Short mmCIF file of C-alpha atoms and ligand atoms in Angstrom, two decimals:
data_model
loop_
_atom_site.label_atom_id
_atom_site.label_comp_id
_atom_site.label_asym_id
_atom_site.label_seq_id
_atom_site.Cartn_x
_atom_site.Cartn_y
_atom_site.Cartn_z
CA MET G 1 -30.15 -46.22 55.53
CA GLU G 2 -30.62 -42.58 56.35
CA GLY G 3 -33.83 -41.16 54.96
CA ARG G 4 -34.47 -37.61 53.88
CA SER G 5 -35.74 -35.21 56.47
CA TYR G 6 -39.21 -33.66 56.26
CA GLN G 7 -38.76 -31.56 59.36
CA ARG G 8 -40.62 -28.30 59.84
CA PHE G 9 -39.22 -25.17 61.41
CA PRO G 10 -41.98 -23.54 63.43
CA THR G 11 -41.78 -19.92 64.53
CA VAL G 12 -43.25 -18.28 67.60
CA LYS G 13 -44.35 -14.77 68.39
CA ILE G 14 -45.37 -13.92 71.95
CA ARG G 15 -48.09 -11.30 72.13
CA GLU G 16 -48.81 -11.09 75.81
CA LEU G 17 -47.13 -12.56 78.80
CA LYS G 18 -48.05 -12.59 82.47
CA ASP G 19 -47.15 -15.06 85.19
CA ASP G 20 -50.35 -17.03 84.75
CA TYR G 21 -51.31 -16.03 81.21
CA ALA G 22 -49.65 -16.27 77.82
CA LYS G 23 -50.89 -15.46 74.35
CA PHE G 24 -48.69 -16.37 71.43
CA GLU G 25 -48.70 -17.14 67.73
CA LEU G 26 -47.40 -20.41 66.41
CA HIS G 27 -46.53 -20.47 62.72
CA ASP G 28 -45.20 -22.93 60.14
CA THR G 29 -46.47 -26.11 61.68
CA ASP G 30 -49.77 -27.97 61.48
CA ALA G 31 -52.82 -28.57 63.63
CA SER G 32 -51.55 -31.95 64.86
CA MET G 33 -48.55 -30.31 66.52
CA ALA G 34 -50.67 -27.49 67.97
CA ASN G 35 -53.18 -29.98 69.33
CA SER G 36 -50.56 -32.30 70.80
CA LEU G 37 -49.00 -29.36 72.62
CA ARG G 38 -52.42 -28.36 73.93
CA ARG G 39 -53.19 -31.89 75.09
CA VAL G 40 -49.81 -32.24 76.81
CA MET G 41 -50.18 -28.90 78.58
CA ILE G 42 -53.57 -29.93 79.99
CA ALA G 43 -52.99 -33.58 80.83
CA GLU G 44 -49.30 -34.45 80.94
CA VAL G 45 -47.23 -31.64 82.40
CA PRO G 46 -46.62 -32.66 86.01
CA THR G 47 -47.40 -30.62 89.10
CA ILE G 48 -47.55 -31.34 92.82
CA ALA G 49 -50.86 -31.82 94.62
CA ILE G 50 -52.03 -33.32 97.89
CA ASP G 51 -52.72 -37.01 97.31
CA LEU G 52 -52.83 -38.65 100.72
CA VAL G 53 -54.51 -37.29 103.84
CA GLU G 54 -54.36 -38.72 107.34
CA ILE G 55 -57.02 -37.14 109.50
CA GLU G 56 -56.30 -37.03 113.21
CA VAL G 57 -59.30 -35.03 114.35
CA ASN G 58 -62.22 -33.84 112.31
CA SER G 59 -65.27 -32.49 114.09
CA SER G 60 -66.15 -30.08 111.27
CA VAL G 61 -69.37 -30.28 109.27
CA LEU G 62 -67.56 -31.77 106.27
CA ASN G 63 -66.65 -35.45 106.27
CA ASP G 64 -63.06 -36.68 105.96
CA GLU G 65 -63.27 -37.57 102.26
CA PHE G 66 -64.81 -34.21 101.41
CA ILE G 67 -61.92 -32.40 103.10
CA ALA G 68 -59.31 -34.67 101.51
CA HIS G 69 -60.80 -33.91 98.10
CA ARG G 70 -60.76 -30.17 98.73
CA LEU G 71 -57.14 -30.33 99.87
CA GLY G 72 -56.21 -32.16 96.66
CA LEU G 73 -57.65 -29.36 94.55
CA ILE G 74 -55.49 -26.62 96.12
CA PRO G 75 -52.84 -25.62 93.57
CA LEU G 76 -49.31 -25.86 94.95
CA THR G 77 -46.20 -24.14 93.56
CA SER G 78 -44.72 -26.87 91.39
CA GLY G 79 -41.43 -25.56 90.08
CA ARG G 80 -39.84 -28.70 91.49
CA ALA G 81 -42.22 -31.11 89.78
CA MET G 82 -40.23 -31.72 86.58
CA SER G 83 -37.20 -32.94 88.54
CA MET G 84 -39.17 -34.86 91.17
CA ARG G 85 -39.91 -38.59 91.06
CA PHE G 86 -43.32 -40.15 90.75
CA SER G 87 -44.09 -41.92 94.02
CA ARG G 88 -44.76 -45.19 92.20
CA ASP G 89 -41.28 -45.05 90.58
CA CYS G 90 -39.44 -44.01 93.73
CA ASP G 91 -37.06 -46.63 95.07
CA ALA G 92 -35.96 -44.53 98.04
CA CYS G 93 -39.18 -44.92 100.00
CA ASP G 94 -42.45 -46.77 100.39
CA GLY G 95 -44.60 -43.76 99.66
CA ASP G 96 -45.13 -42.82 103.32
CA GLY G 97 -44.30 -39.17 102.76
CA GLN G 98 -40.95 -38.99 104.49
CA CYS G 99 -39.13 -39.01 101.17
CA GLU G 100 -37.48 -35.91 99.73
CA TYR G 101 -37.44 -37.30 96.16
CA CYS G 102 -41.15 -37.88 95.71
CA SER G 103 -43.24 -36.23 98.39
CA VAL G 104 -43.85 -33.14 100.46
CA GLU G 105 -45.51 -33.27 103.85
CA PHE G 106 -48.12 -30.81 105.09
CA HIS G 107 -49.65 -30.26 108.50
CA LEU G 108 -52.86 -28.51 109.41
CA ARG G 109 -54.15 -27.71 112.89
CA ALA G 110 -57.15 -25.51 113.48
CA LYS G 111 -59.66 -25.16 116.28
CA CYS G 112 -62.37 -22.58 116.76
CA LEU G 113 -62.41 -21.14 120.25
CA SER G 114 -64.71 -18.15 119.76
CA ASP G 115 -68.28 -17.43 118.71
CA GLN G 116 -66.95 -16.06 115.45
CA THR G 117 -66.88 -18.64 112.63
CA LEU G 118 -63.31 -19.65 111.86
CA ASP G 119 -62.25 -19.98 108.21
CA VAL G 120 -59.71 -22.72 107.71
CA THR G 121 -57.82 -21.79 104.54
CA SER G 122 -54.81 -22.84 102.51
CA ARG G 123 -52.82 -20.46 104.72
CA ASP G 124 -53.22 -22.89 107.61
CA LEU G 125 -51.36 -25.59 105.67
CA PHE G 126 -47.76 -25.81 106.81
CA SER G 127 -45.35 -27.30 104.35
CA SER G 128 -42.19 -29.24 105.09
CA ASP G 129 -40.68 -27.79 101.92
CA PRO G 130 -40.66 -23.97 101.57
CA SER G 131 -40.56 -24.30 97.76
CA VAL G 132 -43.86 -26.21 97.73
CA VAL G 133 -46.64 -24.10 99.19
CA SER G 134 -50.18 -23.10 98.31
CA VAL G 135 -50.14 -20.84 95.26
CA ASP G 136 -51.99 -17.97 96.97
CA PHE G 137 -49.55 -18.25 99.88
CA ALA G 138 -46.63 -17.67 97.55
CA GLU G 139 -48.22 -14.58 96.03
CA SER G 140 -47.86 -11.13 97.55
CA SER G 141 -49.05 -11.68 101.10
CA ASP G 142 -49.59 -7.95 101.58
CA ASN G 143 -52.72 -8.09 99.43
CA PRO G 144 -55.57 -7.73 101.95
CA ASP G 145 -58.06 -9.35 99.56
CA ASN G 146 -56.03 -12.53 99.47
CA ARG G 147 -57.34 -14.61 102.34
CA GLY G 148 -56.33 -17.96 100.91
CA ILE G 149 -58.50 -20.79 99.66
CA ILE G 150 -61.19 -21.82 102.13
CA ILE G 151 -61.06 -25.49 103.05
CA VAL G 152 -63.77 -25.60 105.72
CA LYS G 153 -65.48 -23.31 108.25
CA LEU G 154 -65.49 -24.15 111.96
CA ARG G 155 -67.88 -23.05 114.72
CA ARG G 156 -67.04 -22.93 118.41
CA GLY G 157 -65.55 -26.17 119.65
CA GLN G 158 -64.99 -27.73 116.20
CA GLU G 159 -61.50 -28.86 115.31
CA LEU G 160 -59.52 -30.08 112.31
CA ARG G 161 -56.13 -31.73 112.61
CA LEU G 162 -54.46 -33.61 109.79
CA ARG G 163 -51.28 -34.63 107.98
CA ALA G 164 -51.24 -34.53 104.19
CA ILE G 165 -48.77 -35.85 101.62
CA ALA G 166 -48.39 -34.03 98.32
CA ARG G 167 -47.04 -35.96 95.35
CA LYS G 168 -46.06 -35.42 91.78
CA GLY G 169 -48.72 -36.34 89.25
CA ILE G 170 -50.27 -35.51 85.88
CA GLY G 171 -53.71 -34.33 84.81
CA LYS G 172 -54.34 -37.61 83.02
CA ASP G 173 -54.32 -39.32 86.41
CA HIS G 174 -56.52 -36.75 88.16
CA ALA G 175 -57.48 -33.20 87.10
CA LYS G 176 -56.10 -31.81 90.37
CA TRP G 177 -52.62 -32.27 88.87
CA SER G 178 -53.38 -30.27 85.74
CA PRO G 179 -51.33 -27.05 85.64
CA ALA G 180 -53.66 -25.59 83.01
CA ALA G 181 -56.79 -23.61 83.73
CA THR G 182 -57.43 -23.32 79.99
CA VAL G 183 -55.33 -23.92 76.91
CA THR G 184 -56.90 -23.06 73.58
CA PHE G 185 -55.75 -22.39 70.06
CA MET G 186 -57.51 -21.01 67.04
CA TYR G 187 -56.66 -20.84 63.37
CA GLU G 188 -55.66 -17.39 62.28
CA PRO G 189 -58.44 -16.31 59.88
CA GLU G 190 -57.90 -14.58 56.53
CA PHE G 191 -60.68 -12.44 55.07
CA TYR G 192 -61.34 -11.67 51.42
CA ILE G 193 -63.80 -8.89 50.61
CA ASN G 194 -64.91 -8.66 47.00
CA GLU G 195 -64.44 -4.95 46.23
CA ASP G 196 -66.48 -5.00 43.00
CA MET G 197 -69.49 -6.54 44.74
CA MET G 198 -69.19 -4.11 47.63
CA GLU G 199 -69.38 -1.14 45.22
CA LYS G 200 -72.93 -2.15 44.31
CA LEU G 201 -74.21 -2.34 47.89
CA THR G 202 -76.55 0.17 49.51
CA PRO G 203 -75.44 1.64 52.86
CA GLU G 204 -78.25 -0.36 54.55
CA GLN G 205 -76.96 -3.61 53.11
CA LYS G 206 -73.45 -2.80 54.29
CA ILE G 207 -74.73 -2.13 57.79
CA SER G 208 -76.63 -5.42 57.92
CA VAL G 209 -73.53 -7.29 56.75
CA VAL G 210 -71.39 -5.62 59.40
CA GLU G 211 -73.96 -6.20 62.12
CA SER G 212 -74.61 -9.84 61.23
CA SER G 213 -71.42 -10.95 62.92
CA PRO G 214 -72.11 -11.66 66.62
CA THR G 215 -68.59 -10.50 67.47
CA LYS G 216 -67.21 -7.18 66.27
CA VAL G 217 -65.15 -8.32 63.30
CA PHE G 218 -66.25 -5.79 60.68
CA ASP G 219 -66.98 -2.10 60.58
CA ILE G 220 -67.69 0.60 58.03
CA ASP G 221 -64.86 2.95 57.22
CA ALA G 222 -66.06 6.44 58.12
CA LYS G 223 -64.22 8.06 55.19
CA THR G 224 -64.75 5.61 52.32
CA GLY G 225 -67.97 3.96 53.49
CA GLN G 226 -66.46 0.56 52.72
CA ILE G 227 -66.74 -2.61 54.84
CA ILE G 228 -63.45 -3.19 56.59
CA VAL G 229 -62.11 -5.90 58.89
CA VAL G 230 -61.33 -4.32 62.25
CA ASP G 231 -60.59 -7.38 64.35
CA PRO G 232 -60.03 -10.60 62.41
CA GLU G 233 -59.40 -12.64 65.56
CA ALA G 234 -62.76 -11.75 67.03
CA TYR G 235 -64.21 -14.05 64.36
CA THR G 236 -65.46 -17.28 65.88
CA TYR G 237 -65.97 -19.19 62.60
CA ASP G 238 -69.70 -18.85 63.16
CA ASP G 239 -70.46 -18.32 59.42
CA GLU G 240 -73.08 -15.69 60.24
CA VAL G 241 -71.72 -13.10 57.78
CA ILE G 242 -71.55 -15.69 55.04
CA LYS G 243 -75.17 -16.69 55.65
CA THR G 244 -76.24 -13.04 55.69
CA CYS G 245 -74.44 -12.40 52.40
CA GLU G 246 -76.33 -15.32 50.85
CA LEU G 247 -79.61 -14.01 52.24
CA LEU G 248 -78.93 -10.60 50.73
CA LYS G 249 -78.26 -12.33 47.40
CA ILE G 250 -74.62 -11.31 47.50
CA PRO G 251 -72.87 -14.65 48.09
CA GLY G 252 -69.10 -14.42 47.88
CA LEU G 253 -68.94 -10.83 49.11
CA ILE G 254 -66.95 -12.02 52.09
CA GLU G 255 -64.89 -15.18 52.27
CA VAL G 256 -63.07 -16.48 55.32
CA HIS G 257 -60.22 -18.94 55.17
CA PRO G 258 -58.46 -20.35 58.21
CA LYS G 259 -54.69 -20.31 57.67
CA GLU G 260 -53.79 -23.96 58.00
CA ASP G 261 -50.33 -23.35 59.46
CA SER G 262 -50.93 -20.44 61.86
CA PHE G 263 -52.34 -20.73 65.35
CA ILE G 264 -53.08 -18.33 68.14
CA PHE G 265 -52.64 -19.93 71.53
CA THR G 266 -53.99 -18.75 74.86
CA VAL G 267 -52.54 -20.47 77.90
CA GLU G 268 -53.86 -19.88 81.39
CA SER G 269 -52.07 -21.48 84.30
CA THR G 270 -53.52 -22.37 87.70
CA GLY G 271 -50.45 -20.73 89.18
CA ALA G 272 -48.68 -24.02 89.90
CA ILE G 273 -46.12 -23.05 87.27
CA LYS G 274 -45.75 -19.94 85.12
CA ALA G 275 -47.64 -19.99 81.82
CA SER G 276 -44.38 -19.63 79.87
CA GLN G 277 -42.88 -22.51 81.82
CA LEU G 278 -45.96 -24.58 81.09
CA VAL G 279 -45.33 -24.24 77.35
CA LEU G 280 -41.64 -25.12 77.72
CA ASN G 281 -42.41 -28.11 79.94
CA ALA G 282 -45.00 -29.31 77.44
CA ILE G 283 -42.37 -29.27 74.69
CA ASP G 284 -40.00 -31.27 76.91
CA ILE G 285 -42.68 -33.79 77.84
CA LEU G 286 -43.73 -34.26 74.23
CA LYS G 287 -40.08 -34.86 73.35
CA GLN G 288 -39.81 -37.46 76.12
CA LYS G 289 -42.96 -39.15 74.85
CA LEU G 290 -41.55 -39.32 71.33
CA ASP G 291 -38.32 -40.75 72.70
CA ALA G 292 -40.30 -43.45 74.45
CA VAL G 293 -42.03 -44.55 71.24
CA ARG G 294 -38.78 -45.14 69.34
CA LEU G 295 -38.35 -48.70 68.17
CA SER G 296 -36.17 -50.75 70.49
CA GLU G 297 -32.98 -52.42 69.23
CA ASP G 298 -34.39 -55.92 69.57
CA THR G 299 -37.48 -55.05 67.51
CA VAL G 300 -35.25 -53.82 64.69
CA GLU G 301 -32.97 -56.86 64.96
CA ALA G 302 -35.88 -59.27 64.94
CA ASP G 303 -37.11 -57.71 61.73
CA GLU G 304 -33.69 -57.89 60.11
CA GLN G 305 -33.47 -61.58 61.00
CA PHE G 306 -36.91 -62.07 59.53
CA LEU G 307 -35.75 -60.46 56.28
CA GLU G 308 -32.58 -62.58 56.19
CA LEU G 309 -34.59 -65.70 56.82
CA GLY G 310 -36.95 -64.76 54.00
CA ALA G 311 -34.02 -64.19 51.62
CA HIS G 312 -32.51 -67.48 52.71
CA MET G 313 -35.72 -69.38 52.10
CA ARG G 314 -36.14 -67.81 48.69
CA GLY G 315 -32.48 -68.51 47.83
CA GLY G 316 -32.65 -72.10 49.10
CA MET C 1 -62.33 -52.63 95.91
CA ASN C 2 -61.02 -54.21 92.71
CA ALA C 3 -60.75 -50.96 90.76
CA PRO C 4 -57.60 -50.90 88.64
CA ASP C 5 -54.94 -48.34 89.57
CA ARG C 6 -55.48 -45.03 87.80
CA TYR C 7 -51.91 -45.02 86.52
CA GLU C 8 -52.61 -48.16 84.48
CA ARG C 9 -53.80 -45.76 81.82
CA PHE C 10 -50.34 -44.38 81.18
CA VAL C 11 -47.71 -46.63 82.78
CA VAL C 12 -46.56 -49.55 80.65
CA PRO C 13 -46.91 -52.74 82.73
CA GLU C 14 -43.83 -54.82 83.41
CA GLY C 15 -43.03 -57.30 80.68
CA VAL C 16 -44.99 -55.39 78.04
CA LYS C 17 -43.17 -53.80 75.12
CA LYS C 18 -43.82 -50.09 74.51
CA VAL C 19 -43.74 -50.50 70.74
CA SER C 20 -44.27 -53.75 68.90
CA TYR C 21 -44.00 -54.17 65.19
CA GLU C 22 -45.88 -56.49 62.91
CA ARG C 23 -45.33 -56.88 59.19
CA ASP C 24 -48.31 -57.27 56.94
CA THR C 25 -48.44 -60.84 55.68
CA LYS C 26 -49.97 -59.96 52.32
CA ILE C 27 -48.63 -56.56 51.33
CA ILE C 28 -44.92 -55.87 51.16
CA ASN C 29 -43.73 -52.64 52.79
CA ALA C 30 -46.79 -52.47 55.00
CA ALA C 31 -46.74 -52.89 58.75
CA SER C 32 -48.55 -52.08 61.98
CA PHE C 33 -46.92 -50.60 65.06
CA THR C 34 -48.72 -51.14 68.34
CA VAL C 35 -47.79 -48.41 70.78
CA GLU C 36 -48.75 -49.17 74.38
CA ARG C 37 -50.13 -46.49 76.71
CA GLU C 38 -50.33 -43.73 74.10
CA ASP C 39 -53.28 -41.90 72.56
CA HIS C 40 -54.16 -39.17 70.06
CA THR C 41 -51.37 -36.95 71.38
CA ILE C 42 -48.72 -39.19 69.82
CA GLY C 43 -50.89 -40.93 67.21
CA ASN C 44 -51.97 -37.83 65.37
CA ILE C 45 -48.60 -36.06 65.16
CA LEU C 46 -46.98 -39.29 63.94
CA ARG C 47 -49.65 -39.73 61.30
CA MET C 48 -49.37 -36.14 60.05
CA GLN C 49 -45.57 -36.28 59.99
CA LEU C 50 -45.69 -39.55 58.04
CA HIS C 51 -47.95 -37.85 55.46
CA ARG C 52 -45.11 -35.43 54.72
CA ASP C 53 -42.96 -38.32 53.50
CA PRO C 54 -43.59 -38.92 49.77
CA ASP C 55 -42.51 -42.54 50.12
CA VAL C 56 -45.38 -43.16 52.50
CA LEU C 57 -48.41 -44.41 50.56
CA PHE C 58 -50.62 -44.78 53.61
CA ALA C 59 -50.30 -43.76 57.23
CA GLY C 60 -53.06 -43.93 59.79
CA TYR C 61 -53.63 -44.61 63.44
CA LYS C 62 -56.48 -45.83 65.57
CA LEU C 63 -57.33 -46.00 69.21
CA PRO C 64 -59.11 -49.38 69.15
CA HIS C 65 -61.11 -48.85 72.34
CA PRO C 66 -61.09 -46.18 75.07
CA LEU C 67 -60.38 -48.84 77.70
CA GLN C 68 -57.52 -50.40 75.77
CA TYR C 69 -54.71 -47.98 76.41
CA LYS C 70 -52.86 -48.36 73.13
CA ILE C 71 -52.80 -47.08 69.59
CA ILE C 72 -52.12 -48.89 66.34
CA VAL C 73 -50.16 -47.02 63.68
CA ARG C 74 -50.33 -48.53 60.22
CA ILE C 75 -47.84 -47.57 57.52
CA HIS C 76 -47.55 -48.59 53.87
CA THR C 77 -44.58 -47.30 51.88
CA THR C 78 -43.15 -47.53 48.38
CA SER C 79 -40.25 -49.89 47.71
CA GLN C 80 -37.94 -46.88 48.10
CA SER C 81 -38.55 -46.98 51.85
CA SER C 82 -39.89 -49.27 54.55
CA PRO C 83 -42.47 -48.80 57.30
CA MET C 84 -39.72 -48.98 59.89
CA GLN C 85 -37.58 -46.41 58.11
CA ALA C 86 -40.54 -44.06 57.66
CA TYR C 87 -41.55 -44.46 61.32
CA ASN C 88 -38.04 -43.71 62.58
CA GLN C 89 -37.74 -40.75 60.24
CA ALA C 90 -41.05 -39.32 61.43
CA VAL C 91 -40.06 -39.63 65.10
CA ASN C 92 -36.66 -38.03 64.41
CA ASP C 93 -38.18 -35.17 62.42
CA LEU C 94 -40.74 -34.45 65.14
CA ASP C 95 -38.02 -34.54 67.77
CA LYS C 96 -35.97 -32.01 65.80
CA GLU C 97 -39.04 -29.87 65.20
CA LEU C 98 -39.63 -29.70 68.94
CA ASP C 99 -35.97 -28.80 69.54
CA HIS C 100 -36.40 -25.98 67.07
CA LEU C 101 -39.68 -24.90 68.65
CA LYS C 102 -38.13 -24.86 72.12
CA ASN C 103 -35.27 -22.64 70.96
CA ALA C 104 -37.70 -20.36 69.13
CA PHE C 105 -39.91 -20.05 72.20
CA GLU C 106 -36.99 -19.40 74.54
CA ALA C 107 -35.55 -16.74 72.22
CA GLU C 108 -38.93 -15.06 72.02
CA LEU C 109 -39.27 -15.26 75.79
CA ALA C 110 -35.88 -13.62 76.31
CA LYS C 111 -36.79 -10.90 73.82
CA HIS C 112 -40.12 -10.36 75.51
CA SER C 113 -38.71 -10.06 79.03
CA ARG C 114 -36.14 -7.51 77.81
CA GLU C 115 -38.78 -5.36 76.17
CA TYR C 116 -41.13 -5.18 79.13
ZN1 ZN R 401 -39.86 -41.51 97.54
#
């Protein structure tokens, strides 16, 4: 039995795109799809992060666990992550870090030999895989302001020596694996201004309506003196204008309706993957998740047998 | 010491079925699907997609407890359909929607990188 399809055909419009930032419109779908995409981007798109640290020498002021935690939080370029294996699923190794399918090894050696405090940064981490390095390392190294991410500071005589294993993981496991700095979406708002009611307003009333919004959504047209919407997306659904209209005994002057099928997304990446890639990966992951929740053959068969048995019992 | 592995939250244990199906004993064309190691991400899109199907009389999901890593999707349909048929249709439609969305996003991305 093939059922009818109730599929939707969403459309996308990209407004702004940078390596670590994307702003786009998503139309013709509903909030559940927008929210699932957001959730997947934050918690289920994989990246690579340091997960295991073997400390050889640590005479710094920070204890071993503290340093291991800080290492885990350093974002690593994770273009490889989608095609890598999770360490727990890898049958080529025992998770010791010597495995090309599931892990990347890092080494760090630093010792302070002068009276000047030595900053140990992400730049001191040496990777066994040139495609998996600290995000700031991969950026333009000619930027003098970019000194890397500080791990610890050493004074004369202090030393840090360690081996670290980076693995593939997801934000649901630990936030260090989340490729998203922020992912948000908002409903596109639609404004209705009652022209007849506005005609009757004094200029003072118009000004107080315009100024009641904490963000600059409205303004007064210099030529016509009418209230106009200058930036609908600055509206934060705070209801302040609506309350002010009621207070001024002009309820219904302005109405705001969120468009139920239009969303404005902002995606900020940690740099582990590009923001645009983050969206594409999220779509792929959500597809994989849906594939995994399909009913298995034996579940369907068991139900068919149940139905046959029922028919048989009724017939007999 | 005896803390459970963090991945227990999202990896289906061996011997456990990802989706199990249970017919309602009293109402015909009603059933519950227990989906292991899933949450609102899958539950809510399935529910909303099922609502688009006019043969679905009821569709809802619940996350019984935050420490039980499963959701229960309940579906009641007319005699024109069945919970299983509606469930499969919803999954297929969402899958196709995501295919469409991916193509739309990639096309927009190509357009955007040409323009700038
Ligand atoms: Zn391995």
